[in-house]
Short mmCIF file of C-alpha atoms and ligand atoms in Angstrom, two decimals:
data_model
loop_
_atom_site.label_atom_id
_atom_site.label_comp_id
_atom_site.label_asym_id
_atom_site.label_seq_id
_atom_site.Cartn_x
_atom_site.Cartn_y
_atom_site.Cartn_z
CA THR A 7 81.00 83.10 67.00
CA ALA A 8 80.34 81.03 70.22
CA LYS A 9 78.58 77.56 70.05
CA ALA A 10 75.70 77.74 72.04
CA GLY A 11 76.99 76.71 75.76
CA ARG A 12 80.68 76.72 75.37
CA ALA A 13 81.39 79.97 76.67
CA ARG A 14 84.61 82.15 74.77
CA VAL A 15 86.19 84.78 76.41
CA TYR A 16 86.44 88.61 75.25
CA ARG A 17 88.55 90.33 75.33
CA GLY A 18 87.11 94.57 76.35
CA THR A 19 87.67 96.51 72.26
CA ALA A 20 85.24 98.59 71.72
CA ARG A 21 83.00 95.92 69.02
CA ASN A 22 83.18 93.34 71.75
CA LEU A 23 81.47 95.34 74.08
CA ALA A 24 78.56 96.55 71.82
CA ARG A 25 78.47 93.21 70.52
CA LEU A 26 77.83 92.11 74.25
CA ALA A 27 75.78 95.35 75.27
CA GLY A 28 73.38 93.70 72.64
CA VAL A 29 73.84 89.33 73.59
CA LEU A 30 72.40 91.62 76.86
CA ARG A 31 69.50 94.05 75.75
CA GLU A 32 68.50 90.56 73.91
CA GLY A 33 68.01 89.73 77.20
CA GLY A 34 71.16 86.86 77.33
CA ILE A 35 73.24 86.78 79.42
CA VAL A 36 77.27 87.17 80.00
CA ALA A 37 79.53 87.29 82.84
CA VAL A 38 81.31 90.07 82.96
CA PRO A 39 84.47 90.91 85.31
CA THR A 40 83.81 93.51 88.41
CA GLU A 41 85.96 95.37 90.71
CA THR A 42 84.70 92.16 93.80
CA VAL A 43 84.60 88.74 91.14
CA TYR A 44 83.36 88.48 88.51
CA GLY A 45 80.04 88.24 87.61
CA LEU A 46 76.77 86.75 86.05
CA ALA A 47 74.51 89.58 84.98
CA GLY A 48 71.96 89.63 82.19
CA ASP A 49 68.54 92.27 82.28
CA ALA A 50 67.34 93.44 85.34
CA LEU A 51 63.98 94.48 84.71
CA ASN A 52 63.48 91.39 81.78
CA ALA A 53 62.73 88.65 84.44
CA ALA A 54 62.88 85.42 81.00
CA ALA A 55 67.16 87.56 81.55
CA CYS A 56 67.01 86.55 85.07
CA ARG A 57 66.01 83.08 85.34
CA LYS A 58 68.97 82.12 82.75
CA ILE A 59 71.14 84.11 85.29
CA PHE A 60 68.76 81.20 87.91
CA LYS A 61 68.92 77.86 85.55
CA ALA A 62 72.78 78.49 84.44
CA LYS A 63 74.86 79.10 88.23
CA GLY A 64 71.73 76.02 90.12
CA ARG A 65 70.78 79.21 91.72
CA PRO A 66 67.61 78.89 94.29
CA ALA A 67 65.16 80.71 93.43
CA ASN A 68 64.84 82.11 97.11
CA ASP A 69 68.31 83.94 96.67
CA PRO A 70 67.59 86.87 95.88
CA LEU A 71 70.38 88.65 93.05
CA ILE A 72 72.15 91.97 93.34
CA VAL A 73 71.41 95.37 90.55
CA HIS A 74 73.76 97.18 89.08
CA ILE A 75 74.15 100.37 87.41
CA TRP A 76 75.93 102.91 86.48
CA GLU A 77 75.11 106.73 87.24
CA LEU A 78 72.57 107.35 89.82
CA ALA A 79 69.54 108.63 87.95
CA GLN A 80 69.26 104.37 87.55
CA LEU A 81 68.52 104.34 91.25
CA ASN A 82 65.44 106.13 90.96
CA VAL A 83 63.84 103.29 89.13
CA LEU A 84 64.41 100.65 91.29
CA ALA A 85 64.24 101.82 94.72
CA GLU A 86 62.95 104.13 97.19
CA ARG A 87 65.52 106.39 97.96
CA ASN A 88 66.61 108.03 101.55
CA GLU A 89 68.40 110.40 103.37
CA ALA A 90 71.23 107.62 104.64
CA VAL A 91 71.92 106.32 100.91
CA ASP A 92 73.03 109.36 99.25
CA LYS A 93 75.22 109.78 101.84
CA VAL A 94 76.42 106.43 101.91
CA ALA A 95 76.20 106.55 98.07
CA GLY A 96 77.72 109.88 97.81
CA ALA A 97 80.63 108.32 99.36
CA PHE A 98 80.95 104.95 98.41
CA TRP A 99 80.21 104.12 94.77
CA PRO A 100 81.03 103.14 92.88
CA GLY A 101 83.05 100.72 95.03
CA PRO A 102 81.93 97.54 97.11
CA LEU A 103 79.01 98.33 98.88
CA THR A 104 75.65 96.99 98.12
CA ILE A 105 72.89 98.81 98.83
CA VAL A 106 69.13 96.87 100.36
CA LEU A 107 66.04 99.34 99.59
CA PRO A 108 62.49 99.16 99.58
CA LYS A 109 62.08 98.50 95.68
CA LYS A 110 59.62 99.95 92.85
CA ALA A 111 57.20 97.17 90.58
CA VAL A 112 58.98 97.15 88.07
CA VAL A 113 61.25 95.33 89.76
CA PRO A 114 60.68 91.88 88.59
CA ASP A 115 59.66 89.72 91.73
CA LEU A 116 61.89 86.92 90.91
CA VAL A 117 64.91 89.41 91.41
CA THR A 118 64.41 89.18 94.65
CA SER A 119 62.98 86.54 95.02
CA GLY A 120 59.21 88.20 95.90
CA ARG A 121 60.66 90.10 98.68
CA PRO A 122 59.87 93.70 98.61
CA SER A 123 62.94 94.78 98.80
CA VAL A 124 66.30 95.41 96.15
CA ALA A 125 69.70 95.15 96.73
CA VAL A 126 71.25 97.26 94.48
CA ARG A 127 75.17 98.04 93.24
CA MET A 128 77.24 100.70 91.26
CA PRO A 129 80.54 99.00 90.25
CA ARG A 130 83.83 100.57 90.18
CA HIS A 131 85.30 98.48 87.36
CA ARG A 132 86.31 100.26 83.92
CA MET A 133 84.76 97.69 81.86
CA PHE A 134 82.03 96.61 83.25
CA LEU A 135 79.95 100.28 84.02
CA GLU A 136 80.91 100.74 80.22
CA LEU A 137 79.13 97.85 80.16
CA LEU A 138 76.18 99.20 81.74
CA LYS A 139 76.47 101.85 79.66
CA ARG A 140 76.17 101.09 76.07
CA CYS A 141 73.29 97.58 76.93
CA GLY A 142 71.53 100.89 79.35
CA ARG A 143 69.85 98.56 81.60
CA PRO A 144 70.23 97.94 85.05
CA LEU A 145 72.59 94.51 84.90
CA ALA A 146 71.27 91.91 87.08
CA ALA A 147 74.54 89.95 88.29
CA PRO A 148 75.14 87.57 91.33
CA SER A 149 78.62 86.18 91.13
CA ALA A 150 79.18 83.83 88.08
CA ASN A 151 80.13 80.50 90.24
CA PRO A 152 78.22 77.52 90.36
CA PHE A 153 75.58 78.15 93.43
CA GLY A 154 77.66 77.72 96.37
CA TYR A 155 81.02 77.17 95.17
CA ILE A 156 84.06 79.41 95.31
CA SER A 157 83.43 82.67 93.49
CA PRO A 158 85.39 83.75 90.42
CA THR A 159 87.37 86.20 90.65
CA THR A 160 89.43 86.00 87.50
CA ALA A 161 87.36 85.14 83.71
CA ALA A 162 90.11 81.81 83.93
CA HIS A 163 87.39 80.37 86.56
CA VAL A 164 84.43 81.11 85.44
CA ARG A 165 85.15 79.10 82.69
CA GLU A 166 85.91 76.40 84.55
CA SER A 167 82.84 75.72 85.86
CA LEU A 168 80.28 78.17 84.25
CA GLY A 169 81.62 77.53 80.61
CA GLY A 170 79.40 74.46 79.66
CA LYS A 171 76.65 76.54 80.91
CA ILE A 172 77.47 79.70 78.71
CA ASP A 173 78.24 81.56 75.63
CA PHE A 174 79.84 84.54 76.79
CA ILE A 175 82.55 85.86 78.82
CA LEU A 176 84.05 89.22 79.40
CA ASP A 177 87.51 88.99 80.24
CA GLY A 178 88.50 92.77 83.23
CA GLY A 179 91.54 91.61 84.22
CA ASP A 180 92.65 89.88 87.54
CA ALA A 181 89.59 91.48 90.05
CA GLU A 182 90.88 94.18 92.28
CA VAL A 183 89.32 93.39 95.47
CA GLY A 184 88.53 90.02 94.86
CA LEU A 185 86.09 89.56 97.67
CA GLU A 186 82.30 89.97 96.90
CA SER A 187 80.71 93.57 98.01
CA THR A 188 80.02 95.02 101.73
CA ILE A 189 75.90 94.28 101.43
CA LEU A 190 73.98 97.62 103.80
CA ASP A 191 70.38 97.21 104.91
CA LEU A 192 69.07 100.52 104.18
CA ARG A 193 65.64 100.21 104.27
CA ASP A 194 65.94 102.07 107.25
CA PRO A 195 67.78 104.97 106.92
CA LYS A 196 67.15 105.02 111.11
CA ASN A 197 68.60 101.38 111.36
CA PRO A 198 71.19 100.42 109.53
CA ALA A 199 72.64 97.16 109.04
CA VAL A 200 75.50 95.86 107.44
CA LEU A 201 74.56 91.68 105.65
CA ARG A 202 77.75 90.79 104.79
CA PRO A 203 80.60 92.41 105.42
CA GLY A 204 83.27 93.41 102.37
CA ALA A 205 86.49 95.68 101.44
CA ILE A 206 84.26 98.61 102.29
CA SER A 207 84.06 98.27 106.45
CA VAL A 208 80.94 98.79 109.57
CA GLY A 209 83.60 101.45 110.62
CA GLU A 210 83.36 103.60 107.63
CA ILE A 211 79.40 103.59 107.08
CA ALA A 212 78.76 104.62 110.58
CA LYS A 213 81.41 107.58 110.14
CA VAL A 214 79.83 108.50 106.65
CA LEU A 215 75.43 108.88 108.09
CA GLY A 216 77.00 110.37 111.97
CA ARG A 217 75.50 106.60 113.46
CA ARG A 218 75.49 103.17 114.65
CA VAL A 219 75.26 100.06 112.04
CA GLY A 220 74.91 97.34 112.49
CA VAL A 221 76.51 93.31 111.89
CA VAL A 222 74.09 90.79 111.93
CA LYS A 223 77.12 87.94 112.48
CA LYS A 224 75.67 85.00 113.79
CA ILE A 225 74.29 83.31 110.73
CA ALA A 226 73.02 80.72 112.83
CA ASP A 227 70.44 83.47 113.81
CA LEU A 228 70.21 83.57 109.96
CA GLU A 229 69.88 80.50 109.15
CA ALA A 230 67.45 79.15 113.09
CA ALA A 231 65.25 82.20 111.69
CA GLY A 232 63.86 80.12 109.13
CA SER A 233 64.46 79.39 105.09
CA SER A 234 62.10 83.12 105.53
CA GLY A 235 64.76 84.78 107.36
CA ALA A 236 65.72 86.93 110.60
CA LYS A 237 64.29 90.41 110.83
CA VAL A 238 67.10 92.92 110.52
CA GLY A 239 67.48 96.12 112.38
CA SER A 240 63.68 97.60 112.81
CA GLY A 241 63.48 97.71 109.01
CA GLY A 242 60.40 95.49 109.06
CA GLY A 243 59.57 92.28 106.95
CA GLU A 244 62.01 89.60 106.82
CA ILE A 245 65.27 89.29 105.42
CA ALA A 246 67.33 86.65 103.49
CA PRO A 247 70.22 86.93 101.98
CA GLY A 248 71.73 83.70 100.68
CA MET A 249 73.91 83.52 104.09
CA LEU A 250 74.25 80.04 103.73
CA SER A 251 77.21 79.11 106.52
CA LYS A 252 78.31 76.46 103.41
CA HIS A 253 78.87 79.12 100.68
CA TYR A 254 82.11 79.60 99.50
CA SER A 255 83.04 75.31 100.21
CA PRO A 256 85.74 74.08 98.12
CA LYS A 257 85.42 70.33 98.23
CA THR A 258 87.94 69.98 100.10
CA ALA A 259 88.20 70.13 104.01
CA ILE A 260 89.52 72.51 105.48
CA THR A 261 90.21 73.81 109.19
CA LEU A 262 90.58 77.11 111.02
CA HIS A 263 93.57 78.46 112.99
CA ARG A 264 93.30 82.17 114.85
CA LYS A 265 97.32 80.98 114.56
CA LEU A 266 98.87 78.36 112.59
CA SER A 267 101.95 78.49 114.46
CA THR A 268 105.33 77.09 113.29
CA ALA A 269 103.52 73.48 115.60
CA VAL A 270 100.86 72.94 113.04
CA VAL A 271 103.39 73.24 109.78
CA LYS A 272 105.58 70.51 111.00
CA ALA A 273 103.27 68.29 112.75
CA LEU A 274 101.52 69.04 109.14
CA ARG A 275 101.20 65.09 107.27
CA ALA A 276 102.13 64.94 102.55
CA ASP A 277 98.26 65.37 102.01
CA GLU A 278 98.06 68.44 104.10
CA ALA A 279 98.06 72.68 102.58
CA ALA A 280 98.93 75.38 105.44
CA VAL A 281 97.75 79.18 104.46
CA PHE A 282 98.93 81.82 105.55
CA LEU A 283 97.87 84.92 105.08
CA PHE A 284 100.95 86.90 106.18
CA LYS A 285 104.38 85.46 104.71
CA PRO A 286 105.12 82.97 107.28
CA ALA A 287 108.99 83.56 108.98
CA GLY A 288 111.77 81.69 106.60
CA GLY A 289 109.44 82.01 103.78
CA GLU A 290 110.23 82.46 100.90
CA GLY A 291 108.94 82.68 96.49
CA LYS A 292 105.91 85.12 95.54
CA PRO A 293 102.86 85.35 97.32
CA GLY A 294 100.25 82.97 95.93
CA THR A 295 102.87 80.30 95.70
CA ARG A 296 104.65 77.52 98.38
CA ALA A 297 106.20 79.07 100.73
CA GLY A 298 109.74 77.15 100.04
CA ALA A 299 111.27 74.40 98.63
CA LYS A 300 111.67 72.19 101.17
CA ALA A 301 107.20 73.51 102.61
CA LYS A 302 106.18 71.51 99.64
CA ASN A 303 102.85 72.45 101.47
CA VAL A 304 103.53 75.24 102.34
CA PHE A 305 101.56 78.82 101.13
CA TRP A 306 100.73 82.66 101.78
CA LEU A 307 99.12 85.47 100.30
CA SER A 308 99.98 88.63 101.57
CA GLU A 309 103.95 89.68 101.85
CA ARG A 310 103.43 91.19 104.97
CA GLY A 311 100.64 92.93 106.49
CA ASP A 312 98.89 92.84 104.25
CA LEU A 313 95.31 91.97 103.82
CA ARG A 314 94.24 93.96 100.67
CA ARG A 315 96.27 91.68 99.03
CA ALA A 316 95.62 88.79 101.13
CA ALA A 317 91.68 88.72 99.97
CA ARG A 318 92.25 89.93 96.48
CA GLY A 319 94.65 86.32 96.61
CA LEU A 320 92.22 84.46 99.18
CA PHE A 321 89.59 82.56 96.22
CA GLY A 322 92.48 81.71 93.86
CA MET A 323 94.50 79.82 96.48
CA LEU A 324 91.19 77.96 98.01
CA ARG A 325 90.18 77.59 94.00
CA ALA A 326 93.98 75.32 93.39
CA LEU A 327 93.94 73.70 95.77
CA ASP A 328 90.67 72.39 95.70
CA GLY A 329 91.93 70.29 92.78
CA GLY A 330 91.39 67.26 94.53
CA GLN A 331 95.37 66.76 96.00
CA TRP A 332 95.51 68.45 99.66
CA LYS A 333 93.38 65.89 102.26
CA LEU A 334 92.53 68.82 104.18
CA ILE A 335 92.89 72.55 104.16
CA HIS A 336 94.77 74.64 107.60
CA ALA A 337 93.86 78.40 106.87
CA GLU A 338 94.34 80.94 109.20
CA LEU A 339 92.52 83.85 110.44
CA ALA A 340 92.78 87.29 110.87
CA PRO A 341 94.59 88.27 112.94
CA GLY A 342 92.79 91.19 116.08
CA THR A 343 89.25 92.91 115.57
CA PRO A 344 88.52 92.55 113.30
CA ASP A 345 86.35 94.19 110.23
CA GLY A 346 87.04 95.45 106.74
CA PHE A 347 88.82 93.56 105.02
CA ALA A 348 89.68 91.25 108.25
CA ALA A 349 86.08 91.06 108.68
CA ALA A 350 84.88 89.80 105.41
CA ILE A 351 88.42 87.60 104.53
CA ASN A 352 86.83 85.62 108.35
CA ASP A 353 83.26 84.67 106.97
CA ARG A 354 83.95 83.31 103.79
CA LEU A 355 87.02 81.23 105.35
CA THR A 356 84.08 80.17 108.06
CA ARG A 357 81.95 79.88 105.84
CA ALA A 358 84.07 77.59 103.76
CA ALA A 359 85.45 75.10 106.62
CA ALA A 360 81.95 75.02 107.24
CA LYS A 361 80.54 71.65 107.59
CA ARG A 362 78.23 70.46 104.97
O1 TXA B 3 80.09 92.10 94.72
C1 TXA B 3 79.12 91.01 94.97
O2 TXA B 3 78.48 91.98 95.07
C2 TXA B 3 78.99 90.15 93.51
C3 TXA B 3 79.73 91.08 92.06
C4 TXA B 3 79.19 90.61 91.43
O3 TXA B 3 78.83 92.33 92.27
N1 TXA B 3 77.17 90.16 93.27
C5 TXA B 3 77.15 89.48 94.82
O4 TXA B 3 76.48 88.37 94.43
O5 TXA B 3 78.09 88.57 95.05
P1 TXA B 3 76.08 87.51 95.00
O6 TXA B 3 74.87 87.10 94.49
O7 TXA B 3 76.78 86.41 95.09
O8 TXA B 3 74.94 86.99 96.21
C6 TXA B 3 73.71 88.39 96.36
C7 TXA B 3 73.25 88.42 97.67
C8 TXA B 3 72.18 87.13 97.62
O9 TXA B 3 72.61 85.56 98.23
C9 TXA B 3 72.10 88.32 99.12
O10 TXA B 3 72.61 87.45 100.21
C10 TXA B 3 71.95 90.01 98.73
O11 TXA B 3 72.54 89.55 97.76
N2 TXA B 3 70.60 90.57 98.17
C11 TXA B 3 70.76 89.94 97.14
N3 TXA B 3 68.93 91.01 97.55
C12 TXA B 3 68.77 91.26 99.07
C13 TXA B 3 67.52 91.39 100.00
N4 TXA B 3 66.65 91.79 98.60
N5 TXA B 3 67.33 91.55 100.66
C14 TXA B 3 68.64 91.64 101.11
N6 TXA B 3 70.01 90.55 100.84
C15 TXA B 3 70.03 89.89 99.67
MG1 MG B 4 77.23 83.95 95.12
#
């Protein structure tokens, strides 16, 4: 058995899943794999369990949690459905999309930070779905990182940064998407708005809904509106997602570049690293590794222009470079007019680079 405060990593055997489901049912918390990033899960209908999540993460009480479900019937327990939800859920669930809806009374105020809305997602990671089913409860799960730090995409990441605070980590391998879910505000089905870009693009959602989908572009706007947040769409009611500009921050300073030129690379100092999304000309080695023996401080994320691959490796790369060995990281933004993966990558990079 795990010692208190000393995380043990569990493989997804039937026996382990049964045991961890029991832990969750009894109000314990467990770090779980999802297709986006690892989450720190607890029974969403048990306020005491959710309090443990906030505590382990050092998360402020005004940053609400996402609730995970394994079947649509559970959505009725948690939230008010509308016709737009049915379309979008039909198209993208299970998957990396979170939907914000008016909440029902059964959801503890702690989970939604006192908001009248709740964020719900049906993940597509098989091991997590199995755990949800066995547990029989909707599970609240924010990303399993200390508040403000880079989200974990492996069980090892979770252990590195939360290992002293939790007992149970379920290892489901490397996260397939690598960036947090797209968050879609559907409180008003006529005014859908994306609050956080992710793998599911605005364009894809608009197509399924057959109407324009708004985007909350400027995190700064939300912050300027104060801690109670800004109004989004005409859904009414305050909304203050944890869209702090300094989220996902490594300790190392980051400078962003529209395009990392060879001039920048040539001018790199010995204590500066450059991260390309795509393999630069003359680059050697494997994705996620150094570009070549001659350029010890040049890294890249995808073989050729594969944004999915770049997204998958981004957080792991930022963590690996954040060990204090570099003074400054130069990072390249995704090109073009971004949506989907490109928008999500640029959003995370922009926040990682934000001044603290
Ligand atoms: O991919 C994901 O969404 C991952 C995995 C574990 O599912 N979870 C995740 O959770 O990224 P977290 O806690 O790091 O981000 C949750 C964010 C909050 O910071 C907030 O922006 C938004 O979800 N959120 C939650 N409830 C909300 C609500 N009622 N209204 C608006 N935004 C909400
Ligand atoms: Mg998070």
